[in-house]
mmCIF file of C-alpha atoms in Angstrom:
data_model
loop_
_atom_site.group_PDB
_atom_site.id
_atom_site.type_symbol
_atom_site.label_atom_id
_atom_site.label_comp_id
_atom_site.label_asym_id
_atom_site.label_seq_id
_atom_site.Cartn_x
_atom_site.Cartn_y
_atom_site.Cartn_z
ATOM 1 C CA UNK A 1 103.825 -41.566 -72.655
ATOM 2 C CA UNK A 2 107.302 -42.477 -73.782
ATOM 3 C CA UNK A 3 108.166 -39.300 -75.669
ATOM 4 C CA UNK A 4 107.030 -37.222 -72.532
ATOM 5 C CA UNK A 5 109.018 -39.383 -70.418
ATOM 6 C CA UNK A 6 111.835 -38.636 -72.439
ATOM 7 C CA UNK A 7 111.294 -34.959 -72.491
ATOM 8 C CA UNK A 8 111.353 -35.314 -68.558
ATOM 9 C CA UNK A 9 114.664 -37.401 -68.602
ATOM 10 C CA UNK A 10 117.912 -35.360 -67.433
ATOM 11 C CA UNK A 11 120.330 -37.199 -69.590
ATOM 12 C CA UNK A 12 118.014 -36.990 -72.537
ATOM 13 C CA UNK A 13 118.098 -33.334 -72.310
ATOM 14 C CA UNK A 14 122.406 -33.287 -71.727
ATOM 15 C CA UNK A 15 121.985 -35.619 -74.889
ATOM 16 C CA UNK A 16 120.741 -32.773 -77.124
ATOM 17 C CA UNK A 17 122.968 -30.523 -75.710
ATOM 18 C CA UNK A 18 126.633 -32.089 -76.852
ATOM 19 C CA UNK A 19 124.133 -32.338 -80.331
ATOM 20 C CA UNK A 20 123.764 -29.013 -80.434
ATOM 21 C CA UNK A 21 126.981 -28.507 -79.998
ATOM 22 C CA UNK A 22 128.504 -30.841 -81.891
ATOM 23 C CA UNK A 23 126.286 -29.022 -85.093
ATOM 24 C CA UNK A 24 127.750 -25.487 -83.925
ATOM 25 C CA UNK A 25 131.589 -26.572 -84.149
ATOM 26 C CA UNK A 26 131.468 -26.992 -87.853
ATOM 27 C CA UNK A 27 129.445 -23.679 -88.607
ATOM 28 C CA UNK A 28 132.266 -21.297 -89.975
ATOM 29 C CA UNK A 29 132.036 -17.379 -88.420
ATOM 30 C CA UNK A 30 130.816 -14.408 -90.729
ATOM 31 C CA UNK A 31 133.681 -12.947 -92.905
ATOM 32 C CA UNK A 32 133.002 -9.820 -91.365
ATOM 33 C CA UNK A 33 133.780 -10.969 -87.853
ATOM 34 C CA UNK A 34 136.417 -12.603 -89.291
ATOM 35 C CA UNK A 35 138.678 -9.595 -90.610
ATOM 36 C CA UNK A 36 137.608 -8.068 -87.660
ATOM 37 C CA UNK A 37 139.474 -10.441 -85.368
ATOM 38 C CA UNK A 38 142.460 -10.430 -87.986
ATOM 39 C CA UNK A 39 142.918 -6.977 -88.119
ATOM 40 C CA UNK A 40 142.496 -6.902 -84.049
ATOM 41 C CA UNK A 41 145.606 -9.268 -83.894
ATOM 42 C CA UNK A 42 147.465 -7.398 -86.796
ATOM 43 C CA UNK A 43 147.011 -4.219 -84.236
ATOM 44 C CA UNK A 44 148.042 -6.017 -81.673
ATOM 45 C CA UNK A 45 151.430 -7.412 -83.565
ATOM 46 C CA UNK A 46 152.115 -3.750 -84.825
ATOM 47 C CA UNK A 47 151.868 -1.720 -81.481
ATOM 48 C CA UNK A 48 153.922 -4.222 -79.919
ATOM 49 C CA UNK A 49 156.817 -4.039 -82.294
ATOM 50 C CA UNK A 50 156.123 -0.446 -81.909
ATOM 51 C CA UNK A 51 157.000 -0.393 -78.099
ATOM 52 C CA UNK A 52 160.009 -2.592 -78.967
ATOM 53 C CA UNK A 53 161.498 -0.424 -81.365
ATOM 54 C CA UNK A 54 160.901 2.532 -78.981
ATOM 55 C CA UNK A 55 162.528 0.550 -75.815
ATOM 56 C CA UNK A 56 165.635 -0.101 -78.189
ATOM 57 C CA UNK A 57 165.760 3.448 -79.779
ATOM 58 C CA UNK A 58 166.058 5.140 -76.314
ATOM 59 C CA UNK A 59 168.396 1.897 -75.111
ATOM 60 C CA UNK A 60 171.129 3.270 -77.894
ATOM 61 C CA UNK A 61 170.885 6.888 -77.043
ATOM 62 C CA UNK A 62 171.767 6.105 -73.517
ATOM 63 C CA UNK A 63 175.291 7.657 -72.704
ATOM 64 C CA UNK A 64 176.524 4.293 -71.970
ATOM 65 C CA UNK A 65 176.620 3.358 -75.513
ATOM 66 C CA UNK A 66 179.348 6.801 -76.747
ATOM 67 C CA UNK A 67 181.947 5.936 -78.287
ATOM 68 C CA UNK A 68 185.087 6.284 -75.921
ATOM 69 C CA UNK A 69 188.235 5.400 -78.405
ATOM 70 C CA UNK A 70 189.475 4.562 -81.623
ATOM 71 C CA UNK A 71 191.711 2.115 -82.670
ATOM 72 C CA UNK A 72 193.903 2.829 -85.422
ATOM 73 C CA UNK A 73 196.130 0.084 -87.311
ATOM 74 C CA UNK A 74 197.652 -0.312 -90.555
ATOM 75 C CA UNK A 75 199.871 2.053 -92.621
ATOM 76 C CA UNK A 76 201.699 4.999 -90.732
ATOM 77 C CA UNK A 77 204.602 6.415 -92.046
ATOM 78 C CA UNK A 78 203.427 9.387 -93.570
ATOM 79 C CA UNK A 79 201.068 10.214 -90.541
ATOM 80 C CA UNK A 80 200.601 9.713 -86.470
ATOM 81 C CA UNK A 81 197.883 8.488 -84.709
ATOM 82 C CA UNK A 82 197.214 11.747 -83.281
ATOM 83 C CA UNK A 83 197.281 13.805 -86.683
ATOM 84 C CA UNK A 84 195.048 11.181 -87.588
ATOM 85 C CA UNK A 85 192.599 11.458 -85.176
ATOM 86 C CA UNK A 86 192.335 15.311 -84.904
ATOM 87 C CA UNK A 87 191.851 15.274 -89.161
ATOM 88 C CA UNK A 88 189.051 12.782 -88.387
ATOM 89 C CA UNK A 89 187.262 13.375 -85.227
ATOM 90 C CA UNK A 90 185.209 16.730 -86.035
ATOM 91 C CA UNK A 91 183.604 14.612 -88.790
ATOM 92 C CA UNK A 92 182.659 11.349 -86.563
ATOM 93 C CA UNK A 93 178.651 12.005 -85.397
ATOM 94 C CA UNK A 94 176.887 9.606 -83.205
ATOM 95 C CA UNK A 95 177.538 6.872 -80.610
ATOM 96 C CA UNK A 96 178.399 3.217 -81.120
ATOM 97 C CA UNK A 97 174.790 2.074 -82.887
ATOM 98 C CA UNK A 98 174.307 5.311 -84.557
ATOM 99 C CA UNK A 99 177.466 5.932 -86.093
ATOM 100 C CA UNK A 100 177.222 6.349 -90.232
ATOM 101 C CA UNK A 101 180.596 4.046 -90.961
ATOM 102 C CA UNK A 102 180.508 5.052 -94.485
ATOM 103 C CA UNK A 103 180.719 8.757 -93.102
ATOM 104 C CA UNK A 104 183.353 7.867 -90.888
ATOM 105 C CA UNK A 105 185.452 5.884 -93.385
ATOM 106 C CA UNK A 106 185.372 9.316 -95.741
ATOM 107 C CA UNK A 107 186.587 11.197 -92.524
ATOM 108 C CA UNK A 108 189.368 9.233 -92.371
ATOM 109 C CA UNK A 109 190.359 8.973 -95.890
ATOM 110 C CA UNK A 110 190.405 12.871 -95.824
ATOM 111 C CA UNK A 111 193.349 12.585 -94.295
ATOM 112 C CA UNK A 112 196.659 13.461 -96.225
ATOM 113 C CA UNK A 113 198.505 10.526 -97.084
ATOM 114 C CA UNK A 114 195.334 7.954 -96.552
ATOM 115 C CA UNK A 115 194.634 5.877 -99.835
ATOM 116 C CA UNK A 116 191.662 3.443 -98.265
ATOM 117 C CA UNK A 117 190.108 2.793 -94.685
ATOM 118 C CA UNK A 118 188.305 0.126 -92.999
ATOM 119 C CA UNK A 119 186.083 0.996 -90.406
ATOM 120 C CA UNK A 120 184.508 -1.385 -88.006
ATOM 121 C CA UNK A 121 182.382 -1.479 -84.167
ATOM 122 C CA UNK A 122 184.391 -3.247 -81.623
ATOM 123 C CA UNK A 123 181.370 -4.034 -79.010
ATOM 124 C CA UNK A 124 180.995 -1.880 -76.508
ATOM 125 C CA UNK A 125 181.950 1.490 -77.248
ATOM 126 C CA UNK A 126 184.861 1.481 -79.620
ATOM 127 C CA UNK A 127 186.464 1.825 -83.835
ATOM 128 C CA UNK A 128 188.747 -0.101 -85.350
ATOM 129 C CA UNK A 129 190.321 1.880 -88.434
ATOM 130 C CA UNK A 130 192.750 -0.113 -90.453
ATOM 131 C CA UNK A 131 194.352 2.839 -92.995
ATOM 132 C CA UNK A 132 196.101 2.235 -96.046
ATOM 133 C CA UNK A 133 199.063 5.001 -96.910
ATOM 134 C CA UNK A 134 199.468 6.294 -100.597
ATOM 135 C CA UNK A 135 202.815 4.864 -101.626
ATOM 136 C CA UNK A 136 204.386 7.690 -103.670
ATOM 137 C CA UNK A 137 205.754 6.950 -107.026
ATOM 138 C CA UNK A 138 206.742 9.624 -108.790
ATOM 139 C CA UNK A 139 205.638 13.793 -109.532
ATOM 140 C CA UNK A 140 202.474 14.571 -111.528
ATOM 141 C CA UNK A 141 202.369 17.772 -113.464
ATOM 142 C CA UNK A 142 199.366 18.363 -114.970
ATOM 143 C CA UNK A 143 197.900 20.367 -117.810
ATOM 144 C CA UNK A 144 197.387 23.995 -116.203
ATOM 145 C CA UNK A 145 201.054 22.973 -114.911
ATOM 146 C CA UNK A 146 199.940 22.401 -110.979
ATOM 147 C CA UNK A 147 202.148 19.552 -109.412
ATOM 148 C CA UNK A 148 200.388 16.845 -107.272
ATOM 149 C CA UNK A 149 201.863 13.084 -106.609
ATOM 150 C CA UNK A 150 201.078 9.561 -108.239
ATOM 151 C CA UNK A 151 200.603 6.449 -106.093
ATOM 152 C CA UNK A 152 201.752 2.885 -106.711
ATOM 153 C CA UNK A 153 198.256 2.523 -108.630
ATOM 154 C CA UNK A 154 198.563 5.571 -111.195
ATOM 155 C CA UNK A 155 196.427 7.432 -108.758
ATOM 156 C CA UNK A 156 196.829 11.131 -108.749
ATOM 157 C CA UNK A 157 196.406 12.539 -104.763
ATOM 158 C CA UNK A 158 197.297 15.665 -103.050
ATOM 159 C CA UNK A 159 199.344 15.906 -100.289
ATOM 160 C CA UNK A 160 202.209 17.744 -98.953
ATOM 161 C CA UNK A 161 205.235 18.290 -101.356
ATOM 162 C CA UNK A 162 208.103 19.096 -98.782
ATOM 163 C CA UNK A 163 207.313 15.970 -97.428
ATOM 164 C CA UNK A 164 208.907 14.448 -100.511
ATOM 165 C CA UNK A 165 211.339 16.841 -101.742
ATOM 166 C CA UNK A 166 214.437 14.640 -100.462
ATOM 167 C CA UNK A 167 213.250 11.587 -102.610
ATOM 168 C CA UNK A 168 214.833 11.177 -106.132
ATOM 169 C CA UNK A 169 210.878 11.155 -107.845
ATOM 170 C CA UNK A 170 210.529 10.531 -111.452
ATOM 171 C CA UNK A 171 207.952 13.016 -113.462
ATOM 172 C CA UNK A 172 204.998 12.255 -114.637
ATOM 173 C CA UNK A 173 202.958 14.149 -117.156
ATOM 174 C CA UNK A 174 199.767 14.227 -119.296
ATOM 175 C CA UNK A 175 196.295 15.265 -119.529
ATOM 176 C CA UNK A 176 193.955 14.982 -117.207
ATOM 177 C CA UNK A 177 192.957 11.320 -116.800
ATOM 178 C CA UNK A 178 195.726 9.631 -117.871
ATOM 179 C CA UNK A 179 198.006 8.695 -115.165
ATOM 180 C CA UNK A 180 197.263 5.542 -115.080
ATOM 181 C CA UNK A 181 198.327 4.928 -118.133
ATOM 182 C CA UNK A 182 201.512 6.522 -117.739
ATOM 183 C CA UNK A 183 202.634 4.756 -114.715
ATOM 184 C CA UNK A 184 202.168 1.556 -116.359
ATOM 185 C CA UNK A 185 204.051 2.496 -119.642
ATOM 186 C CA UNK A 186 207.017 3.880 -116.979
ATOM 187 C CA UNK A 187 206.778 0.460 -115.453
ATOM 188 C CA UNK A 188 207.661 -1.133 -118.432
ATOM 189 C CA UNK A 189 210.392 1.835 -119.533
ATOM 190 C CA UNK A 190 212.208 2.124 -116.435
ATOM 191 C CA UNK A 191 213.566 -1.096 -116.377
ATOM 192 C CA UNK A 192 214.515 -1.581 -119.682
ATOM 193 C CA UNK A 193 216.502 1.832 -119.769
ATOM 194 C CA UNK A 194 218.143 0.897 -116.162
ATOM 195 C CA UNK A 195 220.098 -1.875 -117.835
ATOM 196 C CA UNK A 196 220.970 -0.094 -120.473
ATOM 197 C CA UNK A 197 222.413 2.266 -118.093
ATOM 198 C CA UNK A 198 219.645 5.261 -117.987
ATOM 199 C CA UNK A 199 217.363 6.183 -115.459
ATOM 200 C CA UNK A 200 213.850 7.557 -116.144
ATOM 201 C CA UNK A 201 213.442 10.952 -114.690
ATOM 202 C CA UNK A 202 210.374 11.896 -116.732
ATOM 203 C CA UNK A 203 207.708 10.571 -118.991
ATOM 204 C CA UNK A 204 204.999 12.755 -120.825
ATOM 205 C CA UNK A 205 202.000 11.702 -122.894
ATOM 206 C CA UNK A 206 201.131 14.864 -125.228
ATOM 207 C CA UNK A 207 197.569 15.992 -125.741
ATOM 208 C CA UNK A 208 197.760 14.754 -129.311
ATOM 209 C CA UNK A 209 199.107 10.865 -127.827
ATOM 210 C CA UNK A 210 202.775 11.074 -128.252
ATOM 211 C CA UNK A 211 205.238 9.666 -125.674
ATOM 212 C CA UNK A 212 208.593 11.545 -125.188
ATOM 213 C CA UNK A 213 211.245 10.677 -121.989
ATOM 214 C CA UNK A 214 214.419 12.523 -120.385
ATOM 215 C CA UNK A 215 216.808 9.951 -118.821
ATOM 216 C CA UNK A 216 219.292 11.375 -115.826
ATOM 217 C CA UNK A 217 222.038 12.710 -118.203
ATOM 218 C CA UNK A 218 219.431 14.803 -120.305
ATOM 219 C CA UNK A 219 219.321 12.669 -123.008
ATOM 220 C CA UNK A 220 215.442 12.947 -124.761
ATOM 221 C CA UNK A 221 214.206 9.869 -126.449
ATOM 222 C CA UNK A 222 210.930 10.567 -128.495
ATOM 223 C CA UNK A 223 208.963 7.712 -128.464
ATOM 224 C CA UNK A 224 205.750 8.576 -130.965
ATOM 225 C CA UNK A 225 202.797 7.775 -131.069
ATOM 226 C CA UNK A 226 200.895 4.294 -130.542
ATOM 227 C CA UNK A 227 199.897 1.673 -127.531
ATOM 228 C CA UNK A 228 202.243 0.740 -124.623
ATOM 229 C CA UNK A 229 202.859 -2.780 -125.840
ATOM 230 C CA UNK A 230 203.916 -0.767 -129.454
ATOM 231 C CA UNK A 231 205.949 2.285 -127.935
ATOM 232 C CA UNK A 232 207.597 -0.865 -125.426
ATOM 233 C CA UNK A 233 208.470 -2.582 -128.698
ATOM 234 C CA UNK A 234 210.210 0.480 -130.206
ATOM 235 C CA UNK A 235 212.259 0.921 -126.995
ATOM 236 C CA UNK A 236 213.334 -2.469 -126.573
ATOM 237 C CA UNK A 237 214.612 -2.800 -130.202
ATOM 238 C CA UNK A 238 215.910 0.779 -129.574
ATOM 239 C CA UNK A 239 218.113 -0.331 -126.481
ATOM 240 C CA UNK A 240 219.364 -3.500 -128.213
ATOM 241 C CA UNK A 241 221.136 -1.423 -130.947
ATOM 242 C CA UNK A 242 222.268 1.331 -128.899
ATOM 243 C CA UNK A 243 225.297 0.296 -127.232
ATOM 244 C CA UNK A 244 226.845 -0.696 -130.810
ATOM 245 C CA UNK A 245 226.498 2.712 -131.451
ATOM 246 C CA UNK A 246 227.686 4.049 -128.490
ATOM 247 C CA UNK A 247 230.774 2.130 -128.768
ATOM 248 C CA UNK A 248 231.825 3.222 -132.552
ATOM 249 C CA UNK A 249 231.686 6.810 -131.365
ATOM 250 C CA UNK A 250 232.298 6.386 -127.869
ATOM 251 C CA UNK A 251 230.434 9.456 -126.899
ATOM 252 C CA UNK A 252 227.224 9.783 -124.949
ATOM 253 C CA UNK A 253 223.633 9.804 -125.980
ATOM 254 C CA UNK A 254 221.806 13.492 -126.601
ATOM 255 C CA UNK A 255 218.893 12.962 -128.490
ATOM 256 C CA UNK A 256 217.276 9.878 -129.769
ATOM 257 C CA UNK A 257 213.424 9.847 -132.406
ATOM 258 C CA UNK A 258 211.817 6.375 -132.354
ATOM 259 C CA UNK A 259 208.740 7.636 -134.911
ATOM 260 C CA UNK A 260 210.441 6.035 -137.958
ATOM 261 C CA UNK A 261 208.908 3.129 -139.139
ATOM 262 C CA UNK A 262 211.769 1.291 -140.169
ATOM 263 C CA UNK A 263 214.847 2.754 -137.492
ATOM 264 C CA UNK A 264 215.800 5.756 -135.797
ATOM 265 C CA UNK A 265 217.375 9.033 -135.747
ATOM 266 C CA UNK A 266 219.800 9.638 -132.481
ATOM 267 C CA UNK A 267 222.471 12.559 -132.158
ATOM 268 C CA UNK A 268 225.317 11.901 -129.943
ATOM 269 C CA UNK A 269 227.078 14.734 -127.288
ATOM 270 C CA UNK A 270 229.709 15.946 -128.948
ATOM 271 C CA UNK A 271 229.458 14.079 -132.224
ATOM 272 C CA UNK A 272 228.740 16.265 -135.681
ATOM 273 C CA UNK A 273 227.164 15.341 -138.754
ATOM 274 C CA UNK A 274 228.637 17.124 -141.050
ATOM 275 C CA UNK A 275 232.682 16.775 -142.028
ATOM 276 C CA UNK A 276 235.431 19.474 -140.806
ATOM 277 C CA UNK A 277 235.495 22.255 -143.029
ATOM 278 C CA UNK A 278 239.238 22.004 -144.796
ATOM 279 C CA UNK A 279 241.510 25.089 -143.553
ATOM 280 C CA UNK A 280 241.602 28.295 -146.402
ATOM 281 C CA UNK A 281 244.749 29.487 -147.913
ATOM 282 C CA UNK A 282 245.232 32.603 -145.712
ATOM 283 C CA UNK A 283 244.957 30.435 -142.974
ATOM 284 C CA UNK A 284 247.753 28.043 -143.512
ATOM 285 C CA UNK A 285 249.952 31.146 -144.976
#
């Protein structure tokens, strides 16, 4: 009678429900219906970024976003902003998201006289270009004998000659490659011969590694062979002796060979080496 009673009971039977329930909470789902519900949310994730990439993709296309000028800053004495910009403009693609910077900062560097750019997005719709100008140093004549120019950095570049036909350039000259190299050795030269009281019009590095210079009054110095700190050493000990020489036959310097190991040979204008010839017979009679 009791069990029955209990089977009749309302709250016995809402008693065995929250049971039942309680036992189905800690029953884990099938694996299949598991992946199936991760891979439904993974879908979900994935077309939703999908719509948001779309919504931005046609958001930068919109004419809104073109790019309506350019700033340019920095180094202009060889050029003009306009010059610039019509050199560089046919080469710029794209609006102020799709722009290729790394395109445009070759554009610009196409330009004659332009060493280095820096190009940048100024939000909304505008470049920033900060150039850097070769600074010329001096004349670069090649092997095959074509003349080009050579920057503050030993950098070879071409641009326009005339516009530097009214500067007082030294020459450079070497193989290919080795400007560099040259400018530096000149930047050690050209200072030690200035206080002697030369200037450096040209320096040459021969295929086979041999330094030679002309100073302003024509005077060739060959320097041989060896490093820039050795054919530096030469010179300097060179120039120390020369103006003792210089004064005992007070004439001017022609020709000067620093290859000897233990001096050199110089010839001075106007000076002979070999003694007068005495005058014949006939010719005193």
């Amino acid at each position: 009678m009791r069990s029955a009673a209990s089977a009749r009971d309302p709250a016995a039977g809402r008693i065995l429900d929250r049971r039942q329930r309680r036992a189905a909470v800690g029953v884990p789902l099938p694996g299949d219906v598991r992946l199936m519900n991760s891979v439904a949310a993974l879908l979900a994730v994935a077309v939703a970024l999908a719509l948001l990439a779309a919504a931005l993709a046609w958001v930068a296309r919109l004419p809104a976003w073109d790019i309506r000028s350019i700033r340019v800053e920095g180094d202009l004495g060889r050029n003009n902003v306009p010059t610039i910009r019509a050199n560089a403009l046919p080469s710029l693609q794209g609006n102020f998201f799709s722009v290729d910077l790394r395109r445009a900062q070759a554009a610009f560097e196409q330009v004659p006289w332009v060493r280095r750019a820096v190009v940048r997005r100024v939000f909304p719709d505008r470049l920033a270009v900060r150039l850097e100008e070769h600074r010329v140093a001096a004349l670069w004549q090649g092997a095959g004998g074509d003349e080009r120019l050579v920057n503050t950095y030993g950098e070879v570049f071409e641009a326009n000659l005339g516009d530097v036909e009214d500067e007082d350039l030294p020459v450079f000259a070497g193989p290919d490659g080795t400007s560099g190299l040259v400018f530096a050795l000149w930047q050690r030269l050209a200072p030690a011969f200035a206080d002697a009281g030369y200037a450096v019009e040209r320096l040459e590095l021969s295929g086979r590694g041999s330094w030679r210079l002309q100073t302003d009054n024509a005077a060739v110095v060959e320097l041989g062979r060896g490093t820039p700190d050795d054919v530096a050493v030469r010179a300097a000990r060179f120039l120390r002796t020369l103006p003792q020489v210089r004064a005992r036959w007070n004439a001017p310097l022609e020709y000067a060979d620093l290859r000897h190991a233990d001096g050199y040979a110089l010839r001075l204008r106007g000076v002979g080496t070999t003694a007068p010839k005495a005058p014949s017979n006939e010719a005193a009679n």
